[in-house]
mmCIF file with all atom_site columns, C-alpha atoms in Angstrom:
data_model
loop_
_atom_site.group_PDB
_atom_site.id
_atom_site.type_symbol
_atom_site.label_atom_id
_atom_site.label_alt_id
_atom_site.label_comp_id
_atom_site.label_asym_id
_atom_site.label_entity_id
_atom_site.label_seq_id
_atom_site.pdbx_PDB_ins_code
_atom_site.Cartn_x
_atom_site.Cartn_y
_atom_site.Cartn_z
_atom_site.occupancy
_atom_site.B_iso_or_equiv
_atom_site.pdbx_formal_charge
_atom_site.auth_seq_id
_atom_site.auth_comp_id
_atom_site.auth_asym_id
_atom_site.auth_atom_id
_atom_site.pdbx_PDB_model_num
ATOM 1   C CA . UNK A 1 1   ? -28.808 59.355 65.987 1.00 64.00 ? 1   UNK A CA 1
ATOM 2   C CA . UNK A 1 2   ? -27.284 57.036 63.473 1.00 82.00 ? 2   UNK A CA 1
ATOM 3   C CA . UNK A 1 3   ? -25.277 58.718 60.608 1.00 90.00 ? 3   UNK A CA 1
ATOM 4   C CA . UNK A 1 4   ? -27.093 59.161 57.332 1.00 91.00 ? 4   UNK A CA 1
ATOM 5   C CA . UNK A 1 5   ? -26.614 56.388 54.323 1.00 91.00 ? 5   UNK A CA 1
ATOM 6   C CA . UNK A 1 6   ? -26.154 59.359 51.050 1.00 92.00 ? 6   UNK A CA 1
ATOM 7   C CA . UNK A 1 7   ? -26.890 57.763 47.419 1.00 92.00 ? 7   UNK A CA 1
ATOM 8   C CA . UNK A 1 8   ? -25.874 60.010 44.301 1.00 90.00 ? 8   UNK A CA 1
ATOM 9   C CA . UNK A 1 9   ? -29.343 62.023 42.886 1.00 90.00 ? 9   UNK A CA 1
ATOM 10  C CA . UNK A 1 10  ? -28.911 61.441 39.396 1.00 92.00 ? 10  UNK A CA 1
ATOM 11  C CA . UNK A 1 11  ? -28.727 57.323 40.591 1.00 94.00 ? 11  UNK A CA 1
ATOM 12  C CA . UNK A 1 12  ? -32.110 56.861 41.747 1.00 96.00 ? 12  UNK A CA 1
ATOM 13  C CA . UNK A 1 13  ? -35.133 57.707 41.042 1.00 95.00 ? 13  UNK A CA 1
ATOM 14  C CA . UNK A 1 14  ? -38.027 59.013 43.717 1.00 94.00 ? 14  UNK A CA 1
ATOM 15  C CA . UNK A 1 15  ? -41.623 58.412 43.120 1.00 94.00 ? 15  UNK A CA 1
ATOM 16  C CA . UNK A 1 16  ? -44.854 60.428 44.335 1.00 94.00 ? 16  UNK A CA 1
ATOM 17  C CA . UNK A 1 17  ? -45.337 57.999 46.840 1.00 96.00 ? 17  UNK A CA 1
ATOM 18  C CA . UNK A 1 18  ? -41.383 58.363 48.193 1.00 96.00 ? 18  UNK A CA 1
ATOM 19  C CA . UNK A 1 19  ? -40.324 55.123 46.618 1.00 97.00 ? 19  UNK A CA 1
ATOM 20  C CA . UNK A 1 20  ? -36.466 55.406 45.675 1.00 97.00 ? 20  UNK A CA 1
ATOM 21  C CA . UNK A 1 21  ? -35.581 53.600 42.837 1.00 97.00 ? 21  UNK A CA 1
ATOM 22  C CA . UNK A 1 22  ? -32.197 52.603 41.889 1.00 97.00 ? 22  UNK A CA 1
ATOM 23  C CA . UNK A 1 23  ? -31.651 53.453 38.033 1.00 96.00 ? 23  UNK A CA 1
ATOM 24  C CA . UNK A 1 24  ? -29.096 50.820 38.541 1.00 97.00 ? 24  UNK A CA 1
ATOM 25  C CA . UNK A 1 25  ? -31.666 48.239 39.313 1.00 97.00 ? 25  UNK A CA 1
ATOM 26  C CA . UNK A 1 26  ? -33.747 46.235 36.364 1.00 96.00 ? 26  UNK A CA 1
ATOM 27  C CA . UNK A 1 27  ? -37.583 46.172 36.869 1.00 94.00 ? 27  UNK A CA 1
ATOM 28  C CA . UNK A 1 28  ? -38.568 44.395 34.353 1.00 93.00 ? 28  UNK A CA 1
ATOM 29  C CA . UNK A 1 29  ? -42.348 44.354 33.782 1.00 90.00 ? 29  UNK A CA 1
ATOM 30  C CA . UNK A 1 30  ? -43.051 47.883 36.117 1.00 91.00 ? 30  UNK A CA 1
ATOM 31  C CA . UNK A 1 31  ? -46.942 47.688 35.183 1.00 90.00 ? 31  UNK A CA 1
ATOM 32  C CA . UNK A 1 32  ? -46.956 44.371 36.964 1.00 91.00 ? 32  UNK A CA 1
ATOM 33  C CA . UNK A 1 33  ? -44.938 45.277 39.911 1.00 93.00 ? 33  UNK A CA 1
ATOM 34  C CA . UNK A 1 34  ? -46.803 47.782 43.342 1.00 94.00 ? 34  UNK A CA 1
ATOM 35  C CA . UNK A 1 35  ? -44.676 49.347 45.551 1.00 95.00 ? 35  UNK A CA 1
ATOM 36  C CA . UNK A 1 36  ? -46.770 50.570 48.123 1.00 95.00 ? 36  UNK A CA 1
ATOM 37  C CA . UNK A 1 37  ? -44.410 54.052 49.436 1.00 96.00 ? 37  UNK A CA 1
ATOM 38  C CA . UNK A 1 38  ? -41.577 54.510 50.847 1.00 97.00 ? 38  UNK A CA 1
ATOM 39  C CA . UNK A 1 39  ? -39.681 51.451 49.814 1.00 97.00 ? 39  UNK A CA 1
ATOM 40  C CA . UNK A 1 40  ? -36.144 51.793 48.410 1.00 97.00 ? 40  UNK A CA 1
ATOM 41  C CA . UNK A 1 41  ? -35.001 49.485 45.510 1.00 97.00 ? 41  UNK A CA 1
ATOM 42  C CA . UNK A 1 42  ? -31.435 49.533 45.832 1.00 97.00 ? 42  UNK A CA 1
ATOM 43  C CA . UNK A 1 43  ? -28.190 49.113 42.874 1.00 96.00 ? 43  UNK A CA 1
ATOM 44  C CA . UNK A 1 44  ? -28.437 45.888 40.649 1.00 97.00 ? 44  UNK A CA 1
ATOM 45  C CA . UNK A 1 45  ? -31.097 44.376 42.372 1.00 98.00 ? 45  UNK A CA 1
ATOM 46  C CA . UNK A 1 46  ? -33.854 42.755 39.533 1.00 97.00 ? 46  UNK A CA 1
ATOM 47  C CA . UNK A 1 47  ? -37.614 42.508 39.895 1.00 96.00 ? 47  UNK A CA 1
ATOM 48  C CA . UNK A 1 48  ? -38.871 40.498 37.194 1.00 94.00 ? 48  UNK A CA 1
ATOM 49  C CA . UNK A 1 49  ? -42.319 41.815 36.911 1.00 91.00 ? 49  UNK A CA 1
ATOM 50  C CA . UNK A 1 50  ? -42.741 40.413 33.327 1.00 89.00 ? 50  UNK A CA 1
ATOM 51  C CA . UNK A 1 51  ? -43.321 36.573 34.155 1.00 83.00 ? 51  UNK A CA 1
ATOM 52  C CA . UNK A 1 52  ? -46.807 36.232 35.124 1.00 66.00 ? 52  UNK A CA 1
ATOM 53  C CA . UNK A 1 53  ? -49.754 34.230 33.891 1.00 61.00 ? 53  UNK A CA 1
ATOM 54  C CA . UNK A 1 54  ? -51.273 35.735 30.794 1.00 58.00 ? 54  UNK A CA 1
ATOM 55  C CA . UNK A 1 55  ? -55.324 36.238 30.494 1.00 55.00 ? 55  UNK A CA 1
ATOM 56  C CA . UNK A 1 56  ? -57.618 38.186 32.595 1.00 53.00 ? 56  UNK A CA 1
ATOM 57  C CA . UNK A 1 57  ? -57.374 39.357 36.537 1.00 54.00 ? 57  UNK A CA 1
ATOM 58  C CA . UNK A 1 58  ? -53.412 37.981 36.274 1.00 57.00 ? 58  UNK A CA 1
ATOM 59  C CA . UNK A 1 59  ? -51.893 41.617 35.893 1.00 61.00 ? 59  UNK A CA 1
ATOM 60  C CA . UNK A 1 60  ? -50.411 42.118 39.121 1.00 67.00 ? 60  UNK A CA 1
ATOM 61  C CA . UNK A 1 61  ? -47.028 39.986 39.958 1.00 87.00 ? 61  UNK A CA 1
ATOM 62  C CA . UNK A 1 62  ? -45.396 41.385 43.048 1.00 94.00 ? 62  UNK A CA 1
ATOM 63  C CA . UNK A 1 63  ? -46.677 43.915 45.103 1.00 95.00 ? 63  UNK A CA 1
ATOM 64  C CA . UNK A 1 64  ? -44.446 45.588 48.478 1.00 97.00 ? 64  UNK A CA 1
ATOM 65  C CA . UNK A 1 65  ? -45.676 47.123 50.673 1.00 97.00 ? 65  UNK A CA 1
ATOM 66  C CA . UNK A 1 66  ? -44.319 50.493 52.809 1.00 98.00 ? 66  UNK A CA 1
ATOM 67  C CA . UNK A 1 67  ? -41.286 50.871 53.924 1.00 98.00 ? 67  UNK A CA 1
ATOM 68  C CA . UNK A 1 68  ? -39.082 47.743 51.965 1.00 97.00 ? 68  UNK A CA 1
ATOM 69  C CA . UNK A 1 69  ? -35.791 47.781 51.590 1.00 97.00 ? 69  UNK A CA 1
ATOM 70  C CA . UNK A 1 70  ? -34.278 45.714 48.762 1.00 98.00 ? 70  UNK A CA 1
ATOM 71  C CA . UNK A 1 71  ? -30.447 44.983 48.746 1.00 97.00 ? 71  UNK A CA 1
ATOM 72  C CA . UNK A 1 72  ? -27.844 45.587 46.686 1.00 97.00 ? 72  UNK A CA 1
ATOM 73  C CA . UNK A 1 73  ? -28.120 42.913 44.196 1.00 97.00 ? 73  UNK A CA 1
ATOM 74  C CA . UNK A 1 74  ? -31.205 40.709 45.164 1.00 98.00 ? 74  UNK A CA 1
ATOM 75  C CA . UNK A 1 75  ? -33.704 38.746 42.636 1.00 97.00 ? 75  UNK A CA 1
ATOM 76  C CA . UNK A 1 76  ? -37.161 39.061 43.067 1.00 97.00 ? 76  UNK A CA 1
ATOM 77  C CA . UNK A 1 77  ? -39.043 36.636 40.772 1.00 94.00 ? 77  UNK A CA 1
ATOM 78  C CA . UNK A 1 78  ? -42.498 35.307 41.348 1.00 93.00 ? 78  UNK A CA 1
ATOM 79  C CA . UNK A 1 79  ? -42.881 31.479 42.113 1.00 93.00 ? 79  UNK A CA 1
ATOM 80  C CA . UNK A 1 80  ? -43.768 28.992 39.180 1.00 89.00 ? 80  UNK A CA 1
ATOM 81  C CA . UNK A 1 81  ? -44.913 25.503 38.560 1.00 86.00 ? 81  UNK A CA 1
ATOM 82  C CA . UNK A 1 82  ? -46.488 23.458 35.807 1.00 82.00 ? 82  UNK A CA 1
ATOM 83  C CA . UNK A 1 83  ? -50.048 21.847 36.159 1.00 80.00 ? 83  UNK A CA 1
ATOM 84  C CA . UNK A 1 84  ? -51.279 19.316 34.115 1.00 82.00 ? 84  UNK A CA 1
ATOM 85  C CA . UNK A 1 85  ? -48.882 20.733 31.401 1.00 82.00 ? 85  UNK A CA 1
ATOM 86  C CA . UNK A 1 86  ? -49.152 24.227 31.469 1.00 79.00 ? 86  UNK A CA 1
ATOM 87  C CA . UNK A 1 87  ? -46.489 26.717 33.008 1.00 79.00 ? 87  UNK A CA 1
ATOM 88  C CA . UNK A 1 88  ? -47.522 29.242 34.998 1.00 83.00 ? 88  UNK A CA 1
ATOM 89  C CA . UNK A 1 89  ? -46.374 31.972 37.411 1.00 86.00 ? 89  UNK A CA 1
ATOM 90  C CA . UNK A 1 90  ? -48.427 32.875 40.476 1.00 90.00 ? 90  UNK A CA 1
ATOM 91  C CA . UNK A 1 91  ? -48.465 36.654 42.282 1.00 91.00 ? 91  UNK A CA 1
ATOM 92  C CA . UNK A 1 92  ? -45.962 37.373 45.087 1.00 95.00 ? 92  UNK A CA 1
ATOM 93  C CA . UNK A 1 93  ? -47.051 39.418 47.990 1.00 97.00 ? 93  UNK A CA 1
ATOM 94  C CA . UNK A 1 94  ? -44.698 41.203 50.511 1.00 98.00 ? 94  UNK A CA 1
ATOM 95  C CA . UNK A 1 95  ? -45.774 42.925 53.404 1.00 98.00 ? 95  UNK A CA 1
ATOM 96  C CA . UNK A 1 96  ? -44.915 46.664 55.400 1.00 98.00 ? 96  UNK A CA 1
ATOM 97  C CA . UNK A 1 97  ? -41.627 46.681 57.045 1.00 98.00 ? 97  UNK A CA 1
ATOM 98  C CA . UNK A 1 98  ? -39.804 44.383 55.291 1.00 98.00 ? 98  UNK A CA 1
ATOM 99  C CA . UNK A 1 99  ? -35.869 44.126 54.852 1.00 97.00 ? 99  UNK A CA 1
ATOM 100 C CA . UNK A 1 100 ? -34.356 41.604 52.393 1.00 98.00 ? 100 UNK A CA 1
ATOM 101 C CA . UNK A 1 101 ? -30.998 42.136 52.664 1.00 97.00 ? 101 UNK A CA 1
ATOM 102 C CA . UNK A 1 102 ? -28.552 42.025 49.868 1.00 97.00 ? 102 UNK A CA 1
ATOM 103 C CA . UNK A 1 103 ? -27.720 38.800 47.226 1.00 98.00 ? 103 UNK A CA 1
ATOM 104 C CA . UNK A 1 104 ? -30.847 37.644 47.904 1.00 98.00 ? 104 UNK A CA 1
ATOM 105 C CA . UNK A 1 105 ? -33.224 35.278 45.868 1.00 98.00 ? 105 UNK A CA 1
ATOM 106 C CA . UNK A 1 106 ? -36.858 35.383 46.760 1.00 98.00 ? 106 UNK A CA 1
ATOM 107 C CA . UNK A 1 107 ? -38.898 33.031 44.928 1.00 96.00 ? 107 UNK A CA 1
ATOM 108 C CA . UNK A 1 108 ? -41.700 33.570 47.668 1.00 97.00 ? 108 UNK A CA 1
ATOM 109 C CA . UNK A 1 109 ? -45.613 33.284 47.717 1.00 96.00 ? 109 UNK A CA 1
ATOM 110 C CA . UNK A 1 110 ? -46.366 35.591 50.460 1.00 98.00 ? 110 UNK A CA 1
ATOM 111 C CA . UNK A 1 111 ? -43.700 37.390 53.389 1.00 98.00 ? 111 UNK A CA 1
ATOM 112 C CA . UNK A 1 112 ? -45.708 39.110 55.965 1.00 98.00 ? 112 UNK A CA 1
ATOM 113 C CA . UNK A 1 113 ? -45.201 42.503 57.765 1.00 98.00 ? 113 UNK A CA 1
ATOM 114 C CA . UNK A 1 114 ? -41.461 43.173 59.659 1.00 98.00 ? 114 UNK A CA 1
ATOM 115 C CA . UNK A 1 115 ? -39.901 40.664 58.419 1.00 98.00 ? 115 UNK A CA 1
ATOM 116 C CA . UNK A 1 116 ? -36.080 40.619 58.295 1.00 98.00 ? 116 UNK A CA 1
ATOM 117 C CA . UNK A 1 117 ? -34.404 38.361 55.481 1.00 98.00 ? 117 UNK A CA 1
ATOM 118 C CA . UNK A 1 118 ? -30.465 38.430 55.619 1.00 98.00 ? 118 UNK A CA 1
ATOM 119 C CA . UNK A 1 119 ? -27.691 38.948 52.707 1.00 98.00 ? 119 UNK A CA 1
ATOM 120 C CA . UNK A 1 120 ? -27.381 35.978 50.268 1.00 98.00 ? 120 UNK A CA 1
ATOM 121 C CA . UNK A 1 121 ? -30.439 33.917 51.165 1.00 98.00 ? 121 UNK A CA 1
ATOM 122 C CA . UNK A 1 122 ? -32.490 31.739 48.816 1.00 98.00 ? 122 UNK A CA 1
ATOM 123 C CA . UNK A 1 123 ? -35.840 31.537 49.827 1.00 98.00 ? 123 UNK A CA 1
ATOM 124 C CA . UNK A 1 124 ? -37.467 28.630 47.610 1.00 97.00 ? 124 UNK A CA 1
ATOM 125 C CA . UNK A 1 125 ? -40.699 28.640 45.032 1.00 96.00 ? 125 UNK A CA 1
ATOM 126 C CA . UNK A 1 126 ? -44.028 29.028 47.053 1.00 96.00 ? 126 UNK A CA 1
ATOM 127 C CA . UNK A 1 127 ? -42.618 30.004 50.806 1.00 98.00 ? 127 UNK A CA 1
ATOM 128 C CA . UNK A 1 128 ? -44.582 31.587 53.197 1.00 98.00 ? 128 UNK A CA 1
ATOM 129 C CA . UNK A 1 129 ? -43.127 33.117 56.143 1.00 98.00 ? 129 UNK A CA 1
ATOM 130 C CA . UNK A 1 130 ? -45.669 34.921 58.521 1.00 98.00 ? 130 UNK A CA 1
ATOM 131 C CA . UNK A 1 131 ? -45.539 38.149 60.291 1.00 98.00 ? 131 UNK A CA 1
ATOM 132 C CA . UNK A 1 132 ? -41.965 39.379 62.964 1.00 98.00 ? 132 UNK A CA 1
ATOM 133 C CA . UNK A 1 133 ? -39.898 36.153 61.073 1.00 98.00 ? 133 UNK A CA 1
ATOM 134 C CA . UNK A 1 134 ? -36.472 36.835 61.012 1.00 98.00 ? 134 UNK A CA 1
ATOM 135 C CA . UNK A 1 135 ? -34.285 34.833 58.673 1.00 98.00 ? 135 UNK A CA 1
ATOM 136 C CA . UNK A 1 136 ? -30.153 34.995 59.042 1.00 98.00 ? 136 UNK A CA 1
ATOM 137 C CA . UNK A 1 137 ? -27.481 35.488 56.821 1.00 98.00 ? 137 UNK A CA 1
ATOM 138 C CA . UNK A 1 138 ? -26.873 32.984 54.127 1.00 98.00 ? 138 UNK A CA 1
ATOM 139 C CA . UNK A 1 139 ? -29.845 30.973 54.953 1.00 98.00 ? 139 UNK A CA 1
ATOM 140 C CA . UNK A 1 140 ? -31.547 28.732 52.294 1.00 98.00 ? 140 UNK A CA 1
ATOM 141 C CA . UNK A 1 141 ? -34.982 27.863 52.194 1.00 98.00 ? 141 UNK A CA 1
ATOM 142 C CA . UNK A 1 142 ? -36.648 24.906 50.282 1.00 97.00 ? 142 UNK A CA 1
ATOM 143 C CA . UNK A 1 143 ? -39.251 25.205 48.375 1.00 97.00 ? 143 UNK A CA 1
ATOM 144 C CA . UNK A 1 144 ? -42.997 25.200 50.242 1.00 97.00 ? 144 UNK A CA 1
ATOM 145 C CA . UNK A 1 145 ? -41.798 25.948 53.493 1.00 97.00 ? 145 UNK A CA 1
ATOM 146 C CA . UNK A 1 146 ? -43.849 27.900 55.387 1.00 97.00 ? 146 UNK A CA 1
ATOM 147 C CA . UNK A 1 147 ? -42.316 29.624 58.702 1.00 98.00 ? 147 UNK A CA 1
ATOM 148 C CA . UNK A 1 148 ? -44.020 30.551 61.438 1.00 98.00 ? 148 UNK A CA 1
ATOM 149 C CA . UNK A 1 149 ? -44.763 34.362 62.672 1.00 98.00 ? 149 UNK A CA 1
ATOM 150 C CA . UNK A 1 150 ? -41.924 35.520 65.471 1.00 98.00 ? 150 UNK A CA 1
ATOM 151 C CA . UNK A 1 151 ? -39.789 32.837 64.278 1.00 98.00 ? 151 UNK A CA 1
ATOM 152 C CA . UNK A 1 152 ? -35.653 33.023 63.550 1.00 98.00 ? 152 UNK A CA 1
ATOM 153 C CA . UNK A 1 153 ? -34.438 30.405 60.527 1.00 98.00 ? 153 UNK A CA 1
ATOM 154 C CA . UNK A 1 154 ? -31.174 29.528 59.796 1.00 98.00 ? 154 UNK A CA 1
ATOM 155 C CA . UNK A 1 155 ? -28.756 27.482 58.157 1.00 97.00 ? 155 UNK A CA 1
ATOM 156 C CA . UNK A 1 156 ? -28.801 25.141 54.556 1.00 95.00 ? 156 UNK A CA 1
ATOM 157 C CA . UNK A 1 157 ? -31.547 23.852 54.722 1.00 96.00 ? 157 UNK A CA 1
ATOM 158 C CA . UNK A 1 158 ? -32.799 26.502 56.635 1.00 96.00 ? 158 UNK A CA 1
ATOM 159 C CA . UNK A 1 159 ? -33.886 25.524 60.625 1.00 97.00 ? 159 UNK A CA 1
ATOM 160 C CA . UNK A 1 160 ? -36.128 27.198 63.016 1.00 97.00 ? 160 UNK A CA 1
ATOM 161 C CA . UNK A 1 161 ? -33.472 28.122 65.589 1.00 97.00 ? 161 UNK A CA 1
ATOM 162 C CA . UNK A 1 162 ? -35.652 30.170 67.953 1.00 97.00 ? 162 UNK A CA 1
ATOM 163 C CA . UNK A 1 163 ? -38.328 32.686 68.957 1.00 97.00 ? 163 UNK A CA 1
ATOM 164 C CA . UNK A 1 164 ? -38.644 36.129 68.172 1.00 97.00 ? 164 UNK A CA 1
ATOM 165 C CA . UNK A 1 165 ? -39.305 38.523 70.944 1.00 96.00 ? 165 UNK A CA 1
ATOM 166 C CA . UNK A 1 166 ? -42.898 40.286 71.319 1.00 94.00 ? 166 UNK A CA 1
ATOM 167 C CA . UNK A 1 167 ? -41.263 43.487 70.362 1.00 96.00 ? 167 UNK A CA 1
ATOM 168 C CA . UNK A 1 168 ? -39.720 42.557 66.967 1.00 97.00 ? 168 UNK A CA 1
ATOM 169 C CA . UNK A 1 169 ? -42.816 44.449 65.155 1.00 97.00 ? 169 UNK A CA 1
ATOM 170 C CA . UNK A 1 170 ? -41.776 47.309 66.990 1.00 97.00 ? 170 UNK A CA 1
ATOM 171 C CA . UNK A 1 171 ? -38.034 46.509 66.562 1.00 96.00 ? 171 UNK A CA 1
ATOM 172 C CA . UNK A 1 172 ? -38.188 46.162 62.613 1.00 97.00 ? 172 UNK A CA 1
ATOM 173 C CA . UNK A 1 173 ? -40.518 48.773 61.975 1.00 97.00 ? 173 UNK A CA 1
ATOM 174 C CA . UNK A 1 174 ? -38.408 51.504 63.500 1.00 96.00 ? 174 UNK A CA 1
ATOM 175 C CA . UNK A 1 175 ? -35.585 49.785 61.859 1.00 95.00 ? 175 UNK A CA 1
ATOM 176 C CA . UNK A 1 176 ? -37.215 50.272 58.715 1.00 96.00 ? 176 UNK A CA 1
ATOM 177 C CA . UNK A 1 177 ? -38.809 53.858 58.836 1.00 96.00 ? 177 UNK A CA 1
ATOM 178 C CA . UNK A 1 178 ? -35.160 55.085 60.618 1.00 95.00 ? 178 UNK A CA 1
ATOM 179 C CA . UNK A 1 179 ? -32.555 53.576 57.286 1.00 95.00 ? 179 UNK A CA 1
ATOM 180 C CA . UNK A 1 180 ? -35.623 55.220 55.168 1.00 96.00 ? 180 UNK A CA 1
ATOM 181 C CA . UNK A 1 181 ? -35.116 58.316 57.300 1.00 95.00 ? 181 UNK A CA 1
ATOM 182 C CA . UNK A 1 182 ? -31.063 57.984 56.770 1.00 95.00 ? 182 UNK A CA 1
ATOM 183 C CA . UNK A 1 183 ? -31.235 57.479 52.648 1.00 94.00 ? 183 UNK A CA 1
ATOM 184 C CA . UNK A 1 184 ? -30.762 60.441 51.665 1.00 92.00 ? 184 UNK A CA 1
ATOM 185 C CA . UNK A 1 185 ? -29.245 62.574 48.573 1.00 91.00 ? 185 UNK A CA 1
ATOM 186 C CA . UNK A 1 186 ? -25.522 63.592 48.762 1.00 86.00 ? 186 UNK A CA 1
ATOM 187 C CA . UNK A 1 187 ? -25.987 67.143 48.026 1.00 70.00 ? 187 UNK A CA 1
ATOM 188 C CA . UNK A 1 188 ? -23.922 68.586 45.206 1.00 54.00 ? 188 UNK A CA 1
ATOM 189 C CA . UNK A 1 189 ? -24.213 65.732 42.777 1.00 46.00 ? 189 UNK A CA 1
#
């Protein structure tokens, strides 16, 4: 059994739904943002839940799903772009299972369920990567890319390097559910 990852009580915050929520962390815009359970929101990282597109049925910016982790330190802001003169923000969705690890910048349209995304990527405006994806360490994607489900990306510009195995949903997801498992209070504090 792998040794348990404590955080300090008073630093984060725990929903109804078993979200833990770094009061170290800047959510900006919360009644635009969905965590779906389970996901942890870790020290410094920023959700910018407050740029979206104003009028009706444009509430929601970024929703996660169960069982995210978000890194030390990562930006999470929804993709933009300006048609025929008007600026406007469009919703991010991320799946269950998904790890984005820390210094990351996720301008992404849509990441799919167990996917892995390394320490200090950039993942460009509008990206869609598909279900079991795995993308490495220091990895930059541009803008529009879409990558493929049980696919590994690396590099600057980031490359498809190689297949994922068949088991990478079941890889990831116990992955997941077991660092959830591990966060836990440091008793005392």
């Amino acid at each position: 059994m792998e040794a348990p990852i404590y955080y300090s009580k008073s630093e984060f915050i725990e929903t109804d739904t078993g979200n833990k929520v770094s009061r170290r962390a800047t959510i900006a815009g919360p009644q635009n943002i969905i965590l779906g359970g389970k996901t942890v929101i870790s020290t410094g990282a920023i959700i910018r839940g407050d740029l979206r597109r104003t009028g009706p049925g444009h509430a929601v910016v970024i929703s996660l799903g169960r069982y995210c982790l978000v890194g030390e330190g990562c930006v999470m802001r929804p993709p933009y772009k300006t048609y025929r003169g008007n600026f406007n923000y469009y919703p991010m969705k991320i799946g269950d299972h998904v790890h984005i690890g820390a210094n990351s910048v996720v301008e992404a349209a849509t990441i799919g369920n167990h996917v892995e995304i390394g320490k200090n990527c950039v993942i460009g405006k509008f990206t869609i990567i598909k279900d079991c994806a795995k993308i490495a360490d220091n990895t930059v994607i541009p803008p529009n890319t879409v990558i493929p489900a049980l696919s590994h990306f690396a590099g600057s510009p980031g490359r498809y390097v190689e297949d994922m195995p068949e088991s990478t949903m079941e890889v990831v997801e116990a992955r997941t559910k077991g660092y959830y498992r591990r966060f836990m209070p440091f008793e005392g504090r």
